[in-house]
Each structure stands twice: as structure tokens, then as C-alpha cells.
PDB file of C-alpha atoms in Angstrom:
ATOM      1  CA  MET A1121      -0.089  -0.068  -0.040  1.00 54.00           C
ATOM      2  CA  GLY A1122       2.411   2.731   1.116  1.00 59.00           C
ATOM      3  CA  ALA A1123       5.701   3.185   2.907  1.00 62.00           C
ATOM      4  CA  PRO A1124       6.000   1.693   6.386  1.00 67.00           C
ATOM      5  CA  ALA A1125       5.201   4.251   9.052  1.00 65.00           C
ATOM      6  CA  HIS A1126       8.864   4.139  10.675  1.00 65.00           C
ATOM      7  CA  ALA A1127      10.304   5.028   7.106  1.00 63.00           C
ATOM      8  CA  VAL A1128       7.973   7.956   6.772  1.00 61.00           C
ATOM      9  CA  ALA A1129       8.773   9.155  10.214  1.00 61.00           C
ATOM     10  CA  ALA A1130      12.512   8.851   9.596  1.00 59.00           C
ATOM     11  CA  ALA A1131      12.233  10.844   6.450  1.00 58.00           C
ATOM     12  CA  VAL A1132      10.261  13.618   8.094  1.00 59.00           C
ATOM     13  CA  LYS A1133      12.536  13.881  11.101  1.00 66.00           C
ATOM     14  CA  SER A1134      15.786  14.256   9.033  1.00 71.00           C
ATOM     15  CA  LYS A1135      17.017  17.823   8.551  1.00 76.00           C
ATOM     16  CA  PRO A1136      18.258  19.044   5.145  1.00 79.00           C
ATOM     17  CA  SER A1137      21.948  19.089   4.803  1.00 90.00           C
ATOM     18  CA  VAL A1138      23.323  22.534   3.800  1.00 93.00           C
ATOM     19  CA  ILE A1139      26.411  21.077   2.195  1.00 94.00           C
ATOM     20  CA  LYS A1140      24.593  18.645   0.321  1.00 93.00           C
ATOM     21  CA  GLU A1141      22.092  21.319  -1.053  1.00 94.00           C
ATOM     22  CA  ILE A1142      25.125  23.607  -1.928  1.00 96.00           C
ATOM     23  CA  MET A1143      26.951  20.841  -3.796  1.00 96.00           C
ATOM     24  CA  THR A1144      23.795  19.732  -5.667  1.00 96.00           C
ATOM     25  CA  GLY A1145      23.194  23.432  -6.617  1.00 97.00           C
ATOM     26  CA  LEU A1146      26.754  23.782  -7.903  1.00 98.00           C
ATOM     27  CA  THR A1147      26.697  20.655  -9.815  1.00 98.00           C
ATOM     28  CA  LEU A1148      23.431  21.430 -11.460  1.00 98.00           C
ATOM     29  CA  ALA A1149      24.727  24.975 -12.297  1.00 98.00           C
ATOM     30  CA  ILE A1150      27.998  23.856 -13.770  1.00 98.00           C
ATOM     31  CA  PHE A1151      26.145  21.118 -15.911  1.00 98.00           C
ATOM     32  CA  ALA A1152      23.658  23.720 -17.179  1.00 98.00           C
ATOM     33  CA  GLY A1153      26.559  26.247 -18.004  1.00 98.00           C
ATOM     34  CA  GLY A1154      28.284  23.536 -19.806  1.00 98.00           C
ATOM     35  CA  LEU A1155      25.288  22.857 -21.832  1.00 98.00           C
ATOM     36  CA  TRP A1156      24.783  26.574 -22.595  1.00 98.00           C
ATOM     37  CA  LYS A1157      28.363  26.946 -23.572  1.00 98.00           C
ATOM     38  CA  ILE A1158      28.199  24.057 -25.966  1.00 98.00           C
ATOM     39  CA  HIS A1159      25.051  25.598 -27.586  1.00 98.00           C
ATOM     40  CA  HIS A1160      26.809  29.018 -27.895  1.00 98.00           C
ATOM     41  CA  LEU A1161      29.894  27.609 -29.492  1.00 98.00           C
ATOM     42  CA  ASN A1162      27.806  25.790 -31.946  1.00 98.00           C
ATOM     43  CA  GLU A1163      25.820  28.853 -32.958  1.00 98.00           C
ATOM     44  CA  ARG A1164      29.134  30.752 -33.362  1.00 98.00           C
ATOM     45  CA  ARG A1165      30.540  28.030 -35.472  1.00 98.00           C
ATOM     46  CA  LYS A1166      27.369  28.250 -37.817  1.00 97.00           C
ATOM     47  CA  THR A1167      27.729  32.032 -38.153  1.00 97.00           C
ATOM     48  CA  GLU A1168      31.425  31.817 -38.945  1.00 97.00           C
ATOM     49  CA  GLU A1169      30.919  29.235 -41.643  1.00 96.00           C
ATOM     50  CA  PHE A1170      27.982  31.331 -43.108  1.00 95.00           C
ATOM     51  CA  TYR A1171      30.282  34.441 -43.305  1.00 96.00           C
ATOM     52  CA  ALA A1172      33.182  32.359 -44.732  1.00 96.00           C
ATOM     53  CA  MET A1173      30.956  30.892 -47.487  1.00 95.00           C
ATOM     54  CA  LEU A1174      29.554  34.326 -48.225  1.00 94.00           C
ATOM     55  CA  GLU A1175      33.221  35.772 -48.559  1.00 94.00           C
ATOM     56  CA  LYS A1176      34.207  32.916 -50.896  1.00 95.00           C
ATOM     57  CA  GLY A1177      31.196  33.557 -52.993  1.00 90.00           C
ATOM     58  CA  ALA A1178      29.637  30.003 -52.501  1.00 90.00           C
ATOM     59  CA  ILE A1179      26.481  31.557 -51.328  1.00 89.00           C
ATOM     60  CA  SER A1180      24.709  34.962 -51.921  1.00 87.00           C
ATOM     61  CA  VAL A1181      22.117  36.799 -49.932  1.00 86.00           C
ATOM     62  CA  VAL A1182      20.880  38.772 -52.948  1.00 85.00           C
ATOM     63  CA  VAL A1183      17.634  37.474 -54.528  1.00 83.00           C
ATOM     64  CA  ASP A1184      17.870  36.554 -58.229  1.00 75.00           C
ATOM     65  CA  GLU A1185      15.195  38.289 -60.226  1.00 72.00           C
TER      66      GLU A1185
END
């Protein structure tokens, strides 16, 4: 049916660990920052490739009529 009563009581009695909370927050922040950095570098690479192709003349932004 549910958790035993002593398990529920033990979970309620325990206090949150400040160090554990800080470490969890830092870990999540570093992970999210890493993902953001990877995304940013990929967008920068795409932009640099676009301008390199534009300068070589491989592509054009002028509409042909």
C-alpha cells in the first residue's frame, strides 16, 4: 500500500544538509552552464561558416530576379 510508518517518520525527522544542498546546486549549475556554452559555441561556428561561405562567393544573400 504505502511506505512503512517508521520509514515515513524517519524521512520527516531528518534535517536538510546545507552542504549537500550547496553541492547539488553547484553541480546542476555547472552542468547547465556547460550545456549553454556548447550551444553558444555551435551557434558561433554556424555563423562563422556562413560568413566564410559568403566571402568565398559560394552563397549569396541577393535574391535573383
